[in-house]
Coordinates of C-alpha atoms in Angstrom, one line a residue:
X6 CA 68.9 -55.0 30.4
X7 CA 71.1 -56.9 28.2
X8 CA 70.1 -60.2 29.6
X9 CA 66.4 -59.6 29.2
X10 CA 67.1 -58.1 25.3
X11 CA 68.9 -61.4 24.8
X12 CA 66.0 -63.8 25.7
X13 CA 64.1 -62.4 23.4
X14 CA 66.4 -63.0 19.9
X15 CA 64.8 -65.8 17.9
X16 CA 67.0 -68.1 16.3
X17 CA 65.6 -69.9 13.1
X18 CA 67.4 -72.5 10.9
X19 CA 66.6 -74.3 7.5
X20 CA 65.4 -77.9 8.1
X21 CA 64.1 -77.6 11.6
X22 CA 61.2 -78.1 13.0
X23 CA 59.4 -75.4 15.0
X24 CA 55.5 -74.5 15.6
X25 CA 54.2 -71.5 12.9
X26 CA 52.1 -70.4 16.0
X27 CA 54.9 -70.0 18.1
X28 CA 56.5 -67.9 16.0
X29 CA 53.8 -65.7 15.5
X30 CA 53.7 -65.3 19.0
X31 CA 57.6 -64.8 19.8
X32 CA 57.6 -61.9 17.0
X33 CA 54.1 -60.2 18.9
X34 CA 56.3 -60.5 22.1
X35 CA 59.6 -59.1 20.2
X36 CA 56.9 -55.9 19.6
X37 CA 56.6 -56.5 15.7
X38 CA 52.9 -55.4 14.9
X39 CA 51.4 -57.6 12.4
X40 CA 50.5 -55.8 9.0
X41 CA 49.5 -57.5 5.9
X42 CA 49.4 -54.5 4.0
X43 CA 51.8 -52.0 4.9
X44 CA 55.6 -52.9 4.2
X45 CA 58.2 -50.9 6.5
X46 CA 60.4 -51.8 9.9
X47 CA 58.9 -52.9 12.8
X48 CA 56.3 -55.4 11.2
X49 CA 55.5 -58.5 9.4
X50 CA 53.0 -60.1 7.4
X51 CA 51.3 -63.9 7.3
X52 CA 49.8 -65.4 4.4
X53 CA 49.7 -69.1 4.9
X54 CA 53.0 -70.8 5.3
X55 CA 54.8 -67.6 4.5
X56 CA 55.7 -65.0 7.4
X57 CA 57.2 -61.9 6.1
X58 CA 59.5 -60.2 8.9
X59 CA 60.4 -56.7 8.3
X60 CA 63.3 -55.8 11.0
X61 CA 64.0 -52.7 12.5
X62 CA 67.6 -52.8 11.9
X63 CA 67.4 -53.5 8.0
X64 CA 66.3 -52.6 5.6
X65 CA 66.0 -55.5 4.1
X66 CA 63.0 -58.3 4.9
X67 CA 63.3 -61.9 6.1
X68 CA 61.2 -64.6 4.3
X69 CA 60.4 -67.3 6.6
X70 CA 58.4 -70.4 4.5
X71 CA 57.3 -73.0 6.0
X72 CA 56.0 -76.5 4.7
X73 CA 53.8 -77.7 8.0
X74 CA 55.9 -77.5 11.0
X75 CA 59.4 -77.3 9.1
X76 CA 61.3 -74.5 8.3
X77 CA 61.8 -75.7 4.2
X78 CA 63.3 -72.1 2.9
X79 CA 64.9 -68.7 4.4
X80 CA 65.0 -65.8 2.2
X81 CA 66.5 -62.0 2.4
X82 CA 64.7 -59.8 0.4
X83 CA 65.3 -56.3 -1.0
X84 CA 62.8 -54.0 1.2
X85 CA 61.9 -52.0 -1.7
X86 CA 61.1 -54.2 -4.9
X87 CA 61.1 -57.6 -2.9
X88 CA 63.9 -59.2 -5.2
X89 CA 65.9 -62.1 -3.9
X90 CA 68.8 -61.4 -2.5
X91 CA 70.4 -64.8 -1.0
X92 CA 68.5 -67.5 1.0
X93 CA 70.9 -67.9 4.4
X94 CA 70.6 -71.4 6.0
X95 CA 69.8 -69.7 9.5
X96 CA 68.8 -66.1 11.0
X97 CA 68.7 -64.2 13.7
X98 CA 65.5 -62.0 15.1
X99 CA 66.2 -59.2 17.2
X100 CA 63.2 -57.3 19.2
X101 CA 61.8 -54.5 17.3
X102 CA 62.4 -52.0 20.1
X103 CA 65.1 -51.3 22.6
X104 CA 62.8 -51.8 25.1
X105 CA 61.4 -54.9 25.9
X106 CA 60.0 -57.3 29.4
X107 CA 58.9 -60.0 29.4
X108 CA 54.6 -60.1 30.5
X109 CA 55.5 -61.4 33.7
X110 CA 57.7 -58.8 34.9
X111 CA 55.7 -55.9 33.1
X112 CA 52.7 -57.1 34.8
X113 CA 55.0 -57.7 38.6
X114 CA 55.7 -53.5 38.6
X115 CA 52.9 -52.3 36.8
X116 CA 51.0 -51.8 40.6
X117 CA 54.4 -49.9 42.0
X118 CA 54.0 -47.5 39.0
X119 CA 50.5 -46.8 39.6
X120 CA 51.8 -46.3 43.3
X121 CA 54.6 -43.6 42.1
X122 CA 51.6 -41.9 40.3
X123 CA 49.0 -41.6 43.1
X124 CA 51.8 -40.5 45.3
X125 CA 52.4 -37.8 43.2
X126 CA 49.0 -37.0 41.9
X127 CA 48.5 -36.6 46.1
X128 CA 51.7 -33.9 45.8
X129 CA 50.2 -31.5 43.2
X130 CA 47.1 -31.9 44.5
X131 CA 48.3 -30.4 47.9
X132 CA 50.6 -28.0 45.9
X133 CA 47.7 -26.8 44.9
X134 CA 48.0 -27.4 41.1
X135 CA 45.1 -29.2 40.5
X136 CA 46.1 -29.1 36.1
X137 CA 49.1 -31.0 36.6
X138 CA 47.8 -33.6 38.9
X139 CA 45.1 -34.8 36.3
X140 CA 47.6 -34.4 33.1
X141 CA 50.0 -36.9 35.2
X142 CA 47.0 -38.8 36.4
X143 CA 45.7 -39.3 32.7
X144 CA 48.9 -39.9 31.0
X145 CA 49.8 -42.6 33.3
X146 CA 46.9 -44.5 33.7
X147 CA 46.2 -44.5 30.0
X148 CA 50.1 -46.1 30.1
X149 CA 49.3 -48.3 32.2
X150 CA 46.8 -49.5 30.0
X151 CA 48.4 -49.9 27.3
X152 CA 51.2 -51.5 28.9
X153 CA 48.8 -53.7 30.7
X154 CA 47.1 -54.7 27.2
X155 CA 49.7 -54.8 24.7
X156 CA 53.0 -54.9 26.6
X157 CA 54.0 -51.4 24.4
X158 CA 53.6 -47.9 25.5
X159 CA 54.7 -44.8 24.1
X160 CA 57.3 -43.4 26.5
X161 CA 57.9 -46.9 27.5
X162 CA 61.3 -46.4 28.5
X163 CA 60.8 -43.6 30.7
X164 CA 59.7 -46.4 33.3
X165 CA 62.6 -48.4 32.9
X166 CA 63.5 -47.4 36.4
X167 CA 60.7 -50.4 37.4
X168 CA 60.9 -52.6 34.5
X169 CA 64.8 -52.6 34.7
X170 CA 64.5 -53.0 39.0
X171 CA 66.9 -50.4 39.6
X172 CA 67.0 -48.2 42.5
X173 CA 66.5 -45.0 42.5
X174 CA 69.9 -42.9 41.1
X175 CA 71.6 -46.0 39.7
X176 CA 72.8 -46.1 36.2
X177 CA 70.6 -47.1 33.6
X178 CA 71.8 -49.9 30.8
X179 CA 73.3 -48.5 27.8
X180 CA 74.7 -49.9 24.7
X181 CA 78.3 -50.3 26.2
X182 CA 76.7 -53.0 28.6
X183 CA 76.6 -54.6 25.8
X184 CA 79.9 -55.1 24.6
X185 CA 82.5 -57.5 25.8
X186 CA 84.6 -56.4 29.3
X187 CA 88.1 -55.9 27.3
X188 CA 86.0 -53.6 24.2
X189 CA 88.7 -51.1 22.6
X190 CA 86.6 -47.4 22.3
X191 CA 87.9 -44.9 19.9
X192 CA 86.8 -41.7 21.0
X193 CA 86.9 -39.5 17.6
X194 CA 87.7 -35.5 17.6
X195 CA 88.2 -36.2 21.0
X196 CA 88.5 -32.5 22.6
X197 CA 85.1 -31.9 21.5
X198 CA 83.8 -35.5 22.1
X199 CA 84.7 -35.5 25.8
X200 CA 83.1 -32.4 26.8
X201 CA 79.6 -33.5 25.2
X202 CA 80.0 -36.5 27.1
X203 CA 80.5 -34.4 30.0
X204 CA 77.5 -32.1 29.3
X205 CA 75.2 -34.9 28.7
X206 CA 73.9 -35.5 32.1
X207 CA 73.0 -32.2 32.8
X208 CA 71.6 -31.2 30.1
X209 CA 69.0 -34.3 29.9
X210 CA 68.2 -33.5 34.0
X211 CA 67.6 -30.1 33.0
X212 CA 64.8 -31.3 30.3
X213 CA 63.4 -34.0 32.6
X214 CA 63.2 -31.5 35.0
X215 CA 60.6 -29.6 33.3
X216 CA 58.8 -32.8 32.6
X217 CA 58.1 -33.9 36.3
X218 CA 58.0 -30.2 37.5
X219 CA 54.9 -29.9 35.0
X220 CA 52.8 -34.0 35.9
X221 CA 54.2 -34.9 32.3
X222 CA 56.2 -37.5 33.7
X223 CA 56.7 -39.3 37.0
X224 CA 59.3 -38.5 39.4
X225 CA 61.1 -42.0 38.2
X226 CA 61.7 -40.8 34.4
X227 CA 64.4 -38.4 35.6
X228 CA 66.2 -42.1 36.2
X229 CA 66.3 -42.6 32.5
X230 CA 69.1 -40.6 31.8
X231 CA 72.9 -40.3 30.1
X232 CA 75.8 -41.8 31.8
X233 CA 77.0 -39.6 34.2
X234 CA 80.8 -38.7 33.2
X235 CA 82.7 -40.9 36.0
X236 CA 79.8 -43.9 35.3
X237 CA 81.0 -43.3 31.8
X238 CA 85.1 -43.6 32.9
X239 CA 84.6 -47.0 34.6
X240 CA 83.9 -48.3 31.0
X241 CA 87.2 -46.6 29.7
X242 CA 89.7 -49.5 30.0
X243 CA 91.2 -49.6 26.7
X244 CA 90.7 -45.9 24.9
X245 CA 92.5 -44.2 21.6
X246 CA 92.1 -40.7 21.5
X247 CA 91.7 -39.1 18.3
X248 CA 92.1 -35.6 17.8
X249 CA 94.6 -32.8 15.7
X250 CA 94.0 -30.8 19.4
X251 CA 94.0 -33.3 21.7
X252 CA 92.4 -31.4 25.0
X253 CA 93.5 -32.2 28.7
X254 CA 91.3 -35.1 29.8
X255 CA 93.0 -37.0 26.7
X256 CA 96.2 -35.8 27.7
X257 CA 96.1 -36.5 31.5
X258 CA 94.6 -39.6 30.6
X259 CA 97.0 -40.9 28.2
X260 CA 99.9 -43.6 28.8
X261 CA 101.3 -42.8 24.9
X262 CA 100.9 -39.9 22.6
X263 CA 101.4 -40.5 19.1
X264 CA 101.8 -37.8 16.8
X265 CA 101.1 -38.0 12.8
X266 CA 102.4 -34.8 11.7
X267 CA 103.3 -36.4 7.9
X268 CA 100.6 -36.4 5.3
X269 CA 101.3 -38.7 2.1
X270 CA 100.5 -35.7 0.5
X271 CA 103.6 -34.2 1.3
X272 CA 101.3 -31.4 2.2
X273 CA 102.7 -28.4 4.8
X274 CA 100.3 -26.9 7.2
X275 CA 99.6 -23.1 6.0
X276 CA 101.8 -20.1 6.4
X277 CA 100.1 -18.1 9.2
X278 CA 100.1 -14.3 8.9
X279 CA 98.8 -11.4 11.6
X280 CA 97.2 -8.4 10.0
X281 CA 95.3 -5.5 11.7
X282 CA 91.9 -5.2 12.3
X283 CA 91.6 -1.6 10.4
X284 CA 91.0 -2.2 7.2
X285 CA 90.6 -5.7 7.3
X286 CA 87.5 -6.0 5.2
X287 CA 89.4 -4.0 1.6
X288 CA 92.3 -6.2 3.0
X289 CA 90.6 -9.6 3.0
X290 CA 88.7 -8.5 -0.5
X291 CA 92.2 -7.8 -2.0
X292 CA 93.1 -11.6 -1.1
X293 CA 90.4 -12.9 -1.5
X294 CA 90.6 -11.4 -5.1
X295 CA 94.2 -12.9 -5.6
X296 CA 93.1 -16.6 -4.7
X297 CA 90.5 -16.4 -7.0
X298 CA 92.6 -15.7 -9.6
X299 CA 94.9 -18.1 -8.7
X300 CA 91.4 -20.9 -9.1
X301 CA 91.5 -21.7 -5.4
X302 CA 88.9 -21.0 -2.9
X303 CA 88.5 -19.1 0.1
X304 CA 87.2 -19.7 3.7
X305 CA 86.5 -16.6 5.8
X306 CA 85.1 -17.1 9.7
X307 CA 83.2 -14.4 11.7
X308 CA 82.0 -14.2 15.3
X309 CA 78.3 -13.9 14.9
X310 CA 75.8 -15.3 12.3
X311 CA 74.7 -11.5 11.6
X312 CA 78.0 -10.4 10.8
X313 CA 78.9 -13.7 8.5
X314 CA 75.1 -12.5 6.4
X315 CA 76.3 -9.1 6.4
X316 CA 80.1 -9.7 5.3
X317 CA 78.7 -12.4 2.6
X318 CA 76.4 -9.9 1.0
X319 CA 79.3 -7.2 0.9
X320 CA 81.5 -9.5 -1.0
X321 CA 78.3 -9.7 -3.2
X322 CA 78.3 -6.2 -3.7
X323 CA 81.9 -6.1 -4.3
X324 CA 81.4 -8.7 -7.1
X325 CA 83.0 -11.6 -5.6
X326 CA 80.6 -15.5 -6.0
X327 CA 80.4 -15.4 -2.4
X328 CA 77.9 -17.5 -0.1
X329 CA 77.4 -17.5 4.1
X330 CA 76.9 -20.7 5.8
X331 CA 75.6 -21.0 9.5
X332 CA 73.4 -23.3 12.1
X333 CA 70.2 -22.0 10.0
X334 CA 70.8 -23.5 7.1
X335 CA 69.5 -27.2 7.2
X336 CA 72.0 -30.1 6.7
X337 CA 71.4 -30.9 3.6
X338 CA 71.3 -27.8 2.3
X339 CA 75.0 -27.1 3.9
X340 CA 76.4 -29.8 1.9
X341 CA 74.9 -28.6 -1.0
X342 CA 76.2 -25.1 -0.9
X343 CA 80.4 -27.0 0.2
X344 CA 79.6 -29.1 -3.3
X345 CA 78.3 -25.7 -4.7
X346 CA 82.0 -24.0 -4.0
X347 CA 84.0 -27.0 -5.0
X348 CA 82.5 -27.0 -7.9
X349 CA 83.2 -22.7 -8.6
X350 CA 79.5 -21.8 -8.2
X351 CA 80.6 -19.4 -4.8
X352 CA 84.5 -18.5 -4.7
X353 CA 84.2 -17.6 -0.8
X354 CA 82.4 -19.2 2.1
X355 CA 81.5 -17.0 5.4
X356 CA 81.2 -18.8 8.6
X357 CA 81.1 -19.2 11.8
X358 CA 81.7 -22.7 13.7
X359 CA 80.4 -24.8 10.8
X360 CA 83.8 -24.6 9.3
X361 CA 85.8 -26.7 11.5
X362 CA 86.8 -30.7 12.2
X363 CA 86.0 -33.0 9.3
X364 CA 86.1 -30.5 6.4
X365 CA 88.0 -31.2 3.5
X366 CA 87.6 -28.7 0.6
X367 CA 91.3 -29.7 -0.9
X368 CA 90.3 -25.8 -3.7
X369 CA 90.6 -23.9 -0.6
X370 CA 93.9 -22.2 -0.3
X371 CA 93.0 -19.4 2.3
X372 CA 91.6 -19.5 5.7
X373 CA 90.5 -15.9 6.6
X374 CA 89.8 -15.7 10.6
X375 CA 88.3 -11.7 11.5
X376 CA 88.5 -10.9 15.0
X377 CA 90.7 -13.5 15.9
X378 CA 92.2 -12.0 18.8
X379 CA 88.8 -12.3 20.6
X380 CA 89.4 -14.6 23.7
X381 CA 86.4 -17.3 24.0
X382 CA 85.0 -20.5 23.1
X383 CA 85.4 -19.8 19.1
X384 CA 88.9 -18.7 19.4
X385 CA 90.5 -20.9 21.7
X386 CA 94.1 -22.0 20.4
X387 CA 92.7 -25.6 20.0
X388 CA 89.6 -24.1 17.8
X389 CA 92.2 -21.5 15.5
X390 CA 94.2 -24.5 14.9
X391 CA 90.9 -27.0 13.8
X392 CA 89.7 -23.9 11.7
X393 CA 93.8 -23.5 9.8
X394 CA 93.9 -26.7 9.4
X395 CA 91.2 -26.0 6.7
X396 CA 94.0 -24.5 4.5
X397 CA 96.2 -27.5 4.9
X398 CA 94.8 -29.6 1.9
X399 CA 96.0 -27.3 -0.7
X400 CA 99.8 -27.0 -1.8
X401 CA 98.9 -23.5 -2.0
X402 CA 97.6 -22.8 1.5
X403 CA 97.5 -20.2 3.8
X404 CA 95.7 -18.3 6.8
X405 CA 95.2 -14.6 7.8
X406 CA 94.4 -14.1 11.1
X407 CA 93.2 -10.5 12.2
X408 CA 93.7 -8.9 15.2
X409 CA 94.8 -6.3 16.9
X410 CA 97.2 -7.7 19.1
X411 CA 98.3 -11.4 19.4
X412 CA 96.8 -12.7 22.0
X413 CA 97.7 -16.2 23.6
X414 CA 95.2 -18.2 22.4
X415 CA 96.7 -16.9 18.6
X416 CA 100.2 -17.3 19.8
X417 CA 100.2 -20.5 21.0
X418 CA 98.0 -22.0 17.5
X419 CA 100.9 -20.4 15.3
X420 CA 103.7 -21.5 17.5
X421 CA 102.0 -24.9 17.0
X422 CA 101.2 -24.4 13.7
X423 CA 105.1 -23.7 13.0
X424 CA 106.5 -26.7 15.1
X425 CA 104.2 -28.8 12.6
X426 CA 105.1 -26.7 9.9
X427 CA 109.1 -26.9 10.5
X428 CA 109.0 -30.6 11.1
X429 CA 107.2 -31.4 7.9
X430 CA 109.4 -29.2 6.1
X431 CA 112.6 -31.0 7.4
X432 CA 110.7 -34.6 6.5
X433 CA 109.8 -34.0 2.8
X434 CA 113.2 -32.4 2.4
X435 CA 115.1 -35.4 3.7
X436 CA 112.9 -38.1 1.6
X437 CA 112.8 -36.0 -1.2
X438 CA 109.0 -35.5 -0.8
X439 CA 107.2 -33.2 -3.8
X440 CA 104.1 -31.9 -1.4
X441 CA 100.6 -32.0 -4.0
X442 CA 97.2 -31.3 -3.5
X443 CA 95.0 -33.4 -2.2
X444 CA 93.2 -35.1 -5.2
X445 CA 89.3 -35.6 -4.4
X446 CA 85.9 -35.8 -6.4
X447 CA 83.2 -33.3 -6.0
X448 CA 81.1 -35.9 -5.0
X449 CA 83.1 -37.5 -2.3
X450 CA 82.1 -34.5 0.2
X451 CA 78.4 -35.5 0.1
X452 CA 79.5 -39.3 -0.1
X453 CA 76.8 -40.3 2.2
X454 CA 74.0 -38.7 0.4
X455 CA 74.9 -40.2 -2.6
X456 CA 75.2 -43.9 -1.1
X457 CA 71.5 -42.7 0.2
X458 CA 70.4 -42.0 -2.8
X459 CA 71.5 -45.0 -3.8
X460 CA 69.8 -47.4 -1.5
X461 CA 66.4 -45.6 -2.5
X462 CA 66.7 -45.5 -5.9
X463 CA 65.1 -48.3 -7.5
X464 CA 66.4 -49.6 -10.8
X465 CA 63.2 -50.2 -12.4
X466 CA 64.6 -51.4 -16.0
X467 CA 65.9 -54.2 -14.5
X468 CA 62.9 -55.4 -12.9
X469 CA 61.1 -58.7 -13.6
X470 CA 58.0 -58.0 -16.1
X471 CA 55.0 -57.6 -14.0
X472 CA 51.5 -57.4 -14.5
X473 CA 49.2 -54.8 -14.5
X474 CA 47.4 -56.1 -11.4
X475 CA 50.9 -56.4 -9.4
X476 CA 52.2 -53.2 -10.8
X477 CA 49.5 -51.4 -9.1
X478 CA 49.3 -52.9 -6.2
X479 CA 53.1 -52.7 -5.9
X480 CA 52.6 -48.7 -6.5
X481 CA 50.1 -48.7 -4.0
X482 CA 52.8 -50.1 -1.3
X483 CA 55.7 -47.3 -2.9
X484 CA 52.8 -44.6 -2.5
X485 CA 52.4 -45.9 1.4
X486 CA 55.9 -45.9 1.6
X487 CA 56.6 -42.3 0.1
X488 CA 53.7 -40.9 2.9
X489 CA 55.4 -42.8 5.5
X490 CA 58.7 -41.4 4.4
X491 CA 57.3 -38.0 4.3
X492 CA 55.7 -38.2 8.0
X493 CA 59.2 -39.5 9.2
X494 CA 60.4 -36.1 7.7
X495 CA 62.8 -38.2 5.4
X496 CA 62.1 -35.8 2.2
X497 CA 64.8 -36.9 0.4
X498 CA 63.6 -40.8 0.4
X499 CA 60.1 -39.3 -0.1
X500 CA 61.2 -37.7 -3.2
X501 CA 62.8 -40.5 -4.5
X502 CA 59.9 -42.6 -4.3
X503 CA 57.6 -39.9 -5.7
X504 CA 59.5 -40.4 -8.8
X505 CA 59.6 -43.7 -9.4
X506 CA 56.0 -44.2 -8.6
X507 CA 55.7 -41.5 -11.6
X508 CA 58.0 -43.5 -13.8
X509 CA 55.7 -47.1 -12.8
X510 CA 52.7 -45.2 -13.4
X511 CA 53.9 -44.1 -17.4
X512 CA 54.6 -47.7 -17.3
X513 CA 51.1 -48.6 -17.0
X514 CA 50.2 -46.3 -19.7
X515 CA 52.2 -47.8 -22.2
X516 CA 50.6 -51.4 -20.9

């Protein structure tokens, strides 16, 4: 509830006079846990006059010093090495978790949740399944508990059917109630975006489902849940679709279309040519051969992940760099292997639905599409245009689609492809446009890695001298924070911190 999540934001300013114990007690409410030895979101720390607030949403740390009853000095403060960063004349606190009631009200529905749970404990008990009736009757009641005792559950929000007072099928709050009545939403790659939105519901029912059906969760979680799709439209007042294949809700929906057919580039979308599915492999090796000779890249996209392996171990054989690149391979390793081809490590990349909206690889010059006169979800004219679009970066670009007959899917993404193709043509001709390639670092395709990397990394030359006391102790906190890091999954950031704890620890050493 948007009203209850505002009441609890804490406003604190330099100079004023507020009670040290009441701010303890505002940030216990806000669920921060109080840790004077761990360092890492969700907490914060007292020693004396100084409270140490580590928020959820930063990752940075608030320094709150007191002087009696008076707020004397406000500090933000690198999460990592705890360096000054700037000393604001006010903040703002916001709750630790999405979810939080005030005691009052948790305490007001805790009896009609323990209510919900003997009625169904009473349900599987006459179903006659007796396992399910005491894991819903333990799970809940050790909730309640908790909930009664702390205020904090895990799972908490899978009662927010009580705690929020809504009846039973109404809409849950989201993070659009949040945002002012006349909001403008962007909906981004909007023929895919749409239908997830769609599919949201369902597929969260259908997981829920199993829950209940199984006395892991009450009958009232199934009410926290996605926007249904027309809940969803009544916050679509002011909407920009963006998309290169703009599907029919956006179209329907639309007052204006604007089209942005002209790159700065001067770039042309690729030449589009048919070939036959006989002999397409020798075919697509003999092209693939040619671009490589020419220093460009090369795309190819299969049906099946089997057949993208099996195609990327032929070109192997056939002595071509060549790589395959699927829904197995982990996310960091994906961008990895696109930095890997850039850079001329792999001349080819096999595919399947990975190699779509939002890649840029400006070295590729051919899109290869096998089987392309299949009819279904992967060749859809709106997906063969997405996946030839792929060639459109390079002044050299061009796609081969093989099939054995042009099917309308394939027609209609090449007579697209051509309007596009003819206008841009006509443009650059009549400004007396050069087209180029697009010009990007290697490192700009894994851009958010890097910033990543960034934020971890700790410059440790440029720190303050320490002692030997503090420098272990502050290795002690890094150490916590790499095992944290690591039980969050985040390997990267454990990594990171690994090495710098190595690099501290040579430091000592030298000492």
């Amino acid at each position: 509830d948007p009203s209850e999540y505002d009441h609890f934001r804490m406003y604190i300013e330099r100079g004023k006079q507020v009670d040290r114990r009441e701010i303890l007690e505002r940030l216990v409410a806000m669920q921060y846990e109080r840790n004077d030895m761990d360092v890492r979101p969700g907490l914060f720390r007292v020693r004396g006059d100084v409270i140490d607030v580590y928020p959820s949403a930063s990752e940075n740390s608030i320094r709150i010093e007191l002087d009696g009853d008076v707020v004397v000095r406000l500090t933000i403060l690198e999460g990592l090495t705890a360096r000054k960063l700037h000393s604001p004349e006010w903040i703002e606190l916001y709750p630790a978790r999405h979810h939080v009631v005030s005691r009052e009200k948790l305490v007001a529905v805790l009896p009609d949740i323990e209510q919900e749970m003997r009625e169904r404990v009473e349900w599987f008990k006459n179903e006659g399944k007796l396992v399910e009736a005491d894991r819903l009757r333990r799970r809940t009641l050790y909730d309640l508990e908790m909930l009664r005792e702390t205020g904090m559950c895990q799972g908490i929000e899978n009662y927010s059917r009580w705690i929020d007072g809504r009846n039973k099928g109404e809409k849950p709050y989201t993070l659009l109630d949040y945002f002012p009545d006349d909001f403008l939403m962007i909906i981004d790659e909007s023929h895919m975006t749409v239908p997830q939105i769609r599919g949201m519901y369902n597929g969260d029912q259908a997981r829920k489902k199993s829950l209940v059906d199984y006395g892991f969760r009450l009958p009232s979680a199934i009410d926290n849940r996605p926007l249904k799709f027309p809940e969803f439209e009544k916050y679509m007042k002011k909407v920009i679709y963006t998309s290169a294949t703009p599907g029919p809700f956006a179209r329907q929906n639309s007052n204006q279309i604007v089209e942005q057919l002209v790159r700065p580039t001067g770039l042309v979308d690729p030449e589009i040519t048919v070939k036959p599915v006989v002999g397409q492999v020798d075919h697509l090796l003999g092209e693939i051969r040619k671009t490589t000779e020419m220093g460009d890249r090369t795309l190819v996209t299969t049906l099946t992940k089997k057949t993208a392996e099996m195609l990327s171990e032929y070109l192997v054989e056939a002595g071509i760099k060549a790589r395959y690149l699927h829904s197995d391979i982990g996310t960091v390793e994906r961008i990895e292997i696109i930095r890997q081809l850039r850079q001329g490590k792999y001349d080819v990349l096999v595919g399947i639905n990975l190699l779509r909206e939002g890649l840029d690889i400006p070295e590729v010059s051919l899109v290869a599409i096998l089987d392309a006169d299949k009819e279904g979800f992967l060749r859809t004219d709106w997906a063969l245009v997405q996946t030839m679009g792929r060639a459109a970066r390079n002044i050299n670009g061009r796609v081969i689609l093989f099939g054995d007959h042009v099917s309308n899917a394939m027609q209609s993404a090449i007579d697209e492809t051509n309007r596009r193709r003819k206008y841009q043509i006509k443009y650059n001709v009549e400004h007396g446009i050069n087209p180029v390639s697009i010009q990007k670092s290697i490192r700009d395709i894994a851009q958010g890695i890097i910033k990543f990397e960034k934020e971890v990394q700790t410059k440790i030359p440029d720190f303050d001298p320490f002692e030997v006391d503090e420098l272990a102790d502050y290795i002690i906190d890094m150490e916590e924070q790499m095992k944290e890091a690591a039980r969050n999954l985040e390997f990267e950031k454990a990594a990171k911190l690994r090495d710098q704890v190595a690099e501290l620890r040579k430091r000592i050493e030298g000492t």
